[in-house]
């Protein structure tokens, strides 16, 4: 019938449009009770990657004592910011509060983005509740950049109360 070629043409156009659409954002785990997906611990802060006394999910969290610009430092594969919408994790401060931390993205040791963590945690990291941090990569200039190193760094020289990270 004459309608058959028309149907095929529309199907080809629809397939071409779908192929041209951007790919859906991916999820890539950095930490889930242990480092994942090729990420390595290059941290120089006092920390514990298997802290089982408190955790948001699973059986362990990361414990860090922020002090003197020290950082949790996770080195991994080169990632294109365009492939990911955001960095998402859970953070828990202590009742005394006062944790001042930065999130720094590097590519082979060169800084790509550096932001105040508290800005991206609803309600801030002070207190004793787990709170979700959501850092939109495009909003911090990584929508078209790449990175392979992620730092959670003390923002200053003073010793601060411990902080926990998970999921």
PDB file of C-alpha atoms in Angstrom:
ATOM      1  CA  UNK A   1       0.000   0.000   0.000  1.00  0.00           C
ATOM      2  CA  UNK A   2       1.134   3.603  -0.542  1.00  0.00           C
ATOM      3  CA  UNK A   3       1.106   4.312   3.218  1.00  0.00           C
ATOM      4  CA  UNK A   4       3.893   1.799   3.933  1.00  0.00           C
ATOM      5  CA  UNK A   5       6.774   3.923   2.529  1.00  0.00           C
ATOM      6  CA  UNK A   6       5.470   6.916   4.486  1.00  0.00           C
ATOM      7  CA  UNK A   7       5.469   4.922   7.734  1.00  0.00           C
ATOM      8  CA  UNK A   8       9.034   3.760   7.122  1.00  0.00           C
ATOM      9  CA  UNK A   9      10.199   7.311   6.462  1.00  0.00           C
ATOM     10  CA  UNK A  10       8.681   8.590   9.694  1.00  0.00           C
ATOM     11  CA  UNK A  11      10.272   5.741  11.596  1.00  0.00           C
ATOM     12  CA  UNK A  12      13.691   6.571  10.117  1.00  0.00           C
ATOM     13  CA  UNK A  13      13.263  10.262  10.957  1.00  0.00           C
ATOM     14  CA  UNK A  14      12.251   9.392  14.523  1.00  0.00           C
ATOM     15  CA  UNK A  15      15.266   7.074  14.863  1.00  0.00           C
ATOM     16  CA  UNK A  16      17.576   9.792  13.531  1.00  0.00           C
ATOM     17  CA  UNK A  17      16.151  12.340  15.986  1.00  0.00           C
ATOM     18  CA  UNK A  18      16.570   9.922  18.889  1.00  0.00           C
ATOM     19  CA  UNK A  19      20.160   9.197  17.857  1.00  0.00           C
ATOM     20  CA  UNK A  20      20.933  12.926  17.807  1.00  0.00           C
ATOM     21  CA  UNK A  21      19.499  13.527  21.303  1.00  0.00           C
ATOM     22  CA  UNK A  22      22.017  13.790  24.167  1.00  0.00           C
ATOM     23  CA  UNK A  23      22.598  10.639  26.142  1.00  0.00           C
ATOM     24  CA  UNK A  24      20.945  10.321  29.534  1.00  0.00           C
ATOM     25  CA  UNK A  25      23.117  11.152  32.515  1.00  0.00           C
ATOM     26  CA  UNK A  26      24.857   8.207  34.134  1.00  0.00           C
ATOM     27  CA  UNK A  27      25.412   7.211  37.746  1.00  0.00           C
ATOM     28  CA  UNK A  28      28.929   6.297  38.798  1.00  0.00           C
ATOM     29  CA  UNK A  29      29.641   5.220  42.366  1.00  0.00           C
ATOM     30  CA  UNK A  30      32.755   6.610  44.003  1.00  0.00           C
ATOM     31  CA  UNK A  31      32.051   5.178  47.475  1.00  0.00           C
ATOM     32  CA  UNK A  32      29.548   2.584  48.675  1.00  0.00           C
ATOM     33  CA  UNK A  33      30.988   0.977  51.839  1.00  0.00           C
ATOM     34  CA  UNK A  34      34.321   1.058  49.976  1.00  0.00           C
ATOM     35  CA  UNK A  35      35.829   2.913  47.032  1.00  0.00           C
ATOM     36  CA  UNK A  36      34.343   1.792  43.698  1.00  0.00           C
ATOM     37  CA  UNK A  37      34.982   2.014  39.952  1.00  0.00           C
ATOM     38  CA  UNK A  38      38.738   2.408  40.032  1.00  0.00           C
ATOM     39  CA  UNK A  39      38.865   5.255  42.575  1.00  0.00           C
ATOM     40  CA  UNK A  40      41.893   5.167  44.887  1.00  0.00           C
ATOM     41  CA  UNK A  41      42.453   6.750  48.291  1.00  0.00           C
ATOM     42  CA  UNK A  42      45.203   9.385  48.030  1.00  0.00           C
ATOM     43  CA  UNK A  43      43.957  11.262  51.133  1.00  0.00           C
ATOM     44  CA  UNK A  44      46.259  13.056  53.527  1.00  0.00           C
ATOM     45  CA  UNK A  45      43.612  13.942  56.112  1.00  0.00           C
ATOM     46  CA  UNK A  46      43.034  11.842  59.222  1.00  0.00           C
ATOM     47  CA  UNK A  47      40.263   9.532  58.007  1.00  0.00           C
ATOM     48  CA  UNK A  48      38.680   6.097  58.084  1.00  0.00           C
ATOM     49  CA  UNK A  49      37.082   4.642  54.930  1.00  0.00           C
ATOM     50  CA  UNK A  50      35.439   1.843  56.926  1.00  0.00           C
ATOM     51  CA  UNK A  51      33.755   3.694  59.787  1.00  0.00           C
ATOM     52  CA  UNK A  52      31.004   1.337  60.972  1.00  0.00           C
ATOM     53  CA  UNK A  53      29.760   3.180  64.091  1.00  0.00           C
ATOM     54  CA  UNK A  54      27.517   5.485  62.004  1.00  0.00           C
ATOM     55  CA  UNK A  55      26.454   5.278  58.384  1.00  0.00           C
ATOM     56  CA  UNK A  56      23.679   6.547  56.166  1.00  0.00           C
ATOM     57  CA  UNK A  57      23.279   3.400  54.086  1.00  0.00           C
ATOM     58  CA  UNK A  58      25.042   0.080  53.845  1.00  0.00           C
ATOM     59  CA  UNK A  59      27.442  -0.856  56.632  1.00  0.00           C
ATOM     60  CA  UNK A  60      30.148   1.849  56.632  1.00  0.00           C
ATOM     61  CA  UNK A  61      30.818   5.525  56.034  1.00  0.00           C
ATOM     62  CA  UNK A  62      33.885   7.740  55.671  1.00  0.00           C
ATOM     63  CA  UNK A  63      35.029   9.524  58.823  1.00  0.00           C
ATOM     64  CA  UNK A  64      37.245  12.611  58.449  1.00  0.00           C
ATOM     65  CA  UNK A  65      38.801  15.059  60.911  1.00  0.00           C
ATOM     66  CA  UNK A  66      39.136  18.346  58.976  1.00  0.00           C
ATOM     67  CA  UNK A  67      42.348  20.212  59.829  1.00  0.00           C
ATOM     68  CA  UNK A  68      44.919  22.504  58.176  1.00  0.00           C
ATOM     69  CA  UNK A  69      43.704  22.269  54.549  1.00  0.00           C
ATOM     70  CA  UNK A  70      43.932  18.455  54.695  1.00  0.00           C
ATOM     71  CA  UNK A  71      41.640  16.500  52.393  1.00  0.00           C
ATOM     72  CA  UNK A  72      39.982  13.281  51.502  1.00  0.00           C
ATOM     73  CA  UNK A  73      41.456  12.793  48.031  1.00  0.00           C
ATOM     74  CA  UNK A  74      39.973  10.279  45.615  1.00  0.00           C
ATOM     75  CA  UNK A  75      41.891   9.694  42.396  1.00  0.00           C
ATOM     76  CA  UNK A  76      40.148   7.850  39.570  1.00  0.00           C
ATOM     77  CA  UNK A  77      39.514   7.612  35.860  1.00  0.00           C
ATOM     78  CA  UNK A  78      39.070  10.768  33.762  1.00  0.00           C
ATOM     79  CA  UNK A  79      35.376  11.681  33.717  1.00  0.00           C
ATOM     80  CA  UNK A  80      33.649  14.080  31.340  1.00  0.00           C
ATOM     81  CA  UNK A  81      31.407  16.478  33.237  1.00  0.00           C
ATOM     82  CA  UNK A  82      28.898  16.359  30.358  1.00  0.00           C
ATOM     83  CA  UNK A  83      28.254  12.687  31.178  1.00  0.00           C
ATOM     84  CA  UNK A  84      27.105  13.463  34.735  1.00  0.00           C
ATOM     85  CA  UNK A  85      24.528  15.905  36.093  1.00  0.00           C
ATOM     86  CA  UNK A  86      25.761  16.217  39.657  1.00  0.00           C
ATOM     87  CA  UNK A  87      27.883  14.965  42.506  1.00  0.00           C
ATOM     88  CA  UNK A  88      25.528  13.579  45.165  1.00  0.00           C
ATOM     89  CA  UNK A  89      26.352  12.214  48.643  1.00  0.00           C
ATOM     90  CA  UNK A  90      25.261  12.314  52.277  1.00  0.00           C
ATOM     91  CA  UNK A  91      27.132  14.238  54.963  1.00  0.00           C
ATOM     92  CA  UNK A  92      26.775  14.404  58.737  1.00  0.00           C
ATOM     93  CA  UNK A  93      28.409  16.928  61.037  1.00  0.00           C
ATOM     94  CA  UNK A  94      28.567  16.877  64.823  1.00  0.00           C
ATOM     95  CA  UNK A  95      26.374  18.660  67.380  1.00  0.00           C
ATOM     96  CA  UNK A  96      29.094  21.257  67.953  1.00  0.00           C
ATOM     97  CA  UNK A  97      29.023  22.080  64.229  1.00  0.00           C
ATOM     98  CA  UNK A  98      31.473  24.440  62.650  1.00  0.00           C
ATOM     99  CA  UNK A  99      32.742  22.199  59.856  1.00  0.00           C
ATOM    100  CA  UNK A 100      34.041  24.299  56.983  1.00  0.00           C
ATOM    101  CA  UNK A 101      34.798  22.214  53.923  1.00  0.00           C
ATOM    102  CA  UNK A 102      35.371  22.663  50.211  1.00  0.00           C
ATOM    103  CA  UNK A 103      34.809  20.330  47.283  1.00  0.00           C
ATOM    104  CA  UNK A 104      37.611  20.552  44.754  1.00  0.00           C
ATOM    105  CA  UNK A 105      37.666  18.867  41.353  1.00  0.00           C
ATOM    106  CA  UNK A 106      41.043  18.344  39.700  1.00  0.00           C
ATOM    107  CA  UNK A 107      42.229  16.979  36.386  1.00  0.00           C
ATOM    108  CA  UNK A 108      45.730  15.486  36.757  1.00  0.00           C
ATOM    109  CA  UNK A 109      46.511  17.828  39.685  1.00  0.00           C
ATOM    110  CA  UNK A 110      45.162  21.016  38.049  1.00  0.00           C
ATOM    111  CA  UNK A 111      42.122  22.579  39.717  1.00  0.00           C
ATOM    112  CA  UNK A 112      38.967  22.583  37.590  1.00  0.00           C
ATOM    113  CA  UNK A 113      36.410  23.755  40.197  1.00  0.00           C
ATOM    114  CA  UNK A 114      36.487  24.695  43.886  1.00  0.00           C
ATOM    115  CA  UNK A 115      33.273  25.316  45.863  1.00  0.00           C
ATOM    116  CA  UNK A 116      32.091  25.698  49.455  1.00  0.00           C
ATOM    117  CA  UNK A 117      30.388  22.422  50.493  1.00  0.00           C
ATOM    118  CA  UNK A 118      27.886  24.149  52.797  1.00  0.00           C
ATOM    119  CA  UNK A 119      26.379  25.937  49.766  1.00  0.00           C
ATOM    120  CA  UNK A 120      25.223  22.600  48.355  1.00  0.00           C
ATOM    121  CA  UNK A 121      23.886  20.969  51.544  1.00  0.00           C
ATOM    122  CA  UNK A 122      20.272  21.803  52.386  1.00  0.00           C
ATOM    123  CA  UNK A 123      20.334  22.982  56.006  1.00  0.00           C
ATOM    124  CA  UNK A 124      24.152  22.990  56.145  1.00  0.00           C
ATOM    125  CA  UNK A 125      26.497  20.326  57.476  1.00  0.00           C
ATOM    126  CA  UNK A 126      26.303  21.375  61.119  1.00  0.00           C
ATOM    127  CA  UNK A 127      24.170  19.252  63.380  1.00  0.00           C
ATOM    128  CA  UNK A 128      23.694  15.566  63.898  1.00  0.00           C
ATOM    129  CA  UNK A 129      21.421  14.674  60.977  1.00  0.00           C
ATOM    130  CA  UNK A 130      22.481  13.137  57.685  1.00  0.00           C
ATOM    131  CA  UNK A 131      21.911  15.730  54.962  1.00  0.00           C
ATOM    132  CA  UNK A 132      22.239  15.297  51.230  1.00  0.00           C
ATOM    133  CA  UNK A 133      24.771  17.333  49.284  1.00  0.00           C
ATOM    134  CA  UNK A 134      23.922  17.923  45.618  1.00  0.00           C
ATOM    135  CA  UNK A 135      26.511  19.746  43.487  1.00  0.00           C
ATOM    136  CA  UNK A 136      25.283  20.390  39.917  1.00  0.00           C
ATOM    137  CA  UNK A 137      28.353  20.027  37.691  1.00  0.00           C
ATOM    138  CA  UNK A 138      27.164  22.488  35.024  1.00  0.00           C
ATOM    139  CA  UNK A 139      26.566  25.167  37.694  1.00  0.00           C
ATOM    140  CA  UNK A 140      30.185  24.992  38.876  1.00  0.00           C
ATOM    141  CA  UNK A 141      31.688  25.068  35.379  1.00  0.00           C
ATOM    142  CA  UNK A 142      32.213  21.339  34.850  1.00  0.00           C
ATOM    143  CA  UNK A 143      29.377  20.795  32.363  1.00  0.00           C
ATOM    144  CA  UNK A 144      31.889  20.730  29.537  1.00  0.00           C
ATOM    145  CA  UNK A 145      35.071  19.991  31.504  1.00  0.00           C
ATOM    146  CA  UNK A 146      36.732  16.818  32.747  1.00  0.00           C
ATOM    147  CA  UNK A 147      38.112  15.689  36.089  1.00  0.00           C
ATOM    148  CA  UNK A 148      39.719  12.621  37.633  1.00  0.00           C
ATOM    149  CA  UNK A 149      40.348  13.740  41.208  1.00  0.00           C
ATOM    150  CA  UNK A 150      37.841  14.699  43.875  1.00  0.00           C
ATOM    151  CA  UNK A 151      38.814  16.355  47.146  1.00  0.00           C
ATOM    152  CA  UNK A 152      36.737  17.032  50.264  1.00  0.00           C
ATOM    153  CA  UNK A 153      39.045  19.540  51.917  1.00  0.00           C
ATOM    154  CA  UNK A 154      39.211  21.429  55.218  1.00  0.00           C
ATOM    155  CA  UNK A 155      38.664  25.123  54.486  1.00  0.00           C
ATOM    156  CA  UNK A 156      41.224  26.569  56.892  1.00  0.00           C
ATOM    157  CA  UNK A 157      43.929  25.644  59.374  1.00  0.00           C
ATOM    158  CA  UNK A 158      41.891  25.095  62.570  1.00  0.00           C
ATOM    159  CA  UNK A 159      41.023  21.615  63.816  1.00  0.00           C
ATOM    160  CA  UNK A 160      37.308  21.023  63.262  1.00  0.00           C
ATOM    161  CA  UNK A 161      34.851  18.433  64.587  1.00  0.00           C
ATOM    162  CA  UNK A 162      34.781  15.173  62.655  1.00  0.00           C
ATOM    163  CA  UNK A 163      32.472  14.849  59.689  1.00  0.00           C
ATOM    164  CA  UNK A 164      31.039  11.734  58.039  1.00  0.00           C
ATOM    165  CA  UNK A 165      30.340  11.071  54.342  1.00  0.00           C
ATOM    166  CA  UNK A 166      28.348   8.237  52.793  1.00  0.00           C
ATOM    167  CA  UNK A 167      26.606   6.953  49.664  1.00  0.00           C
TER     168      UNK A 167
END
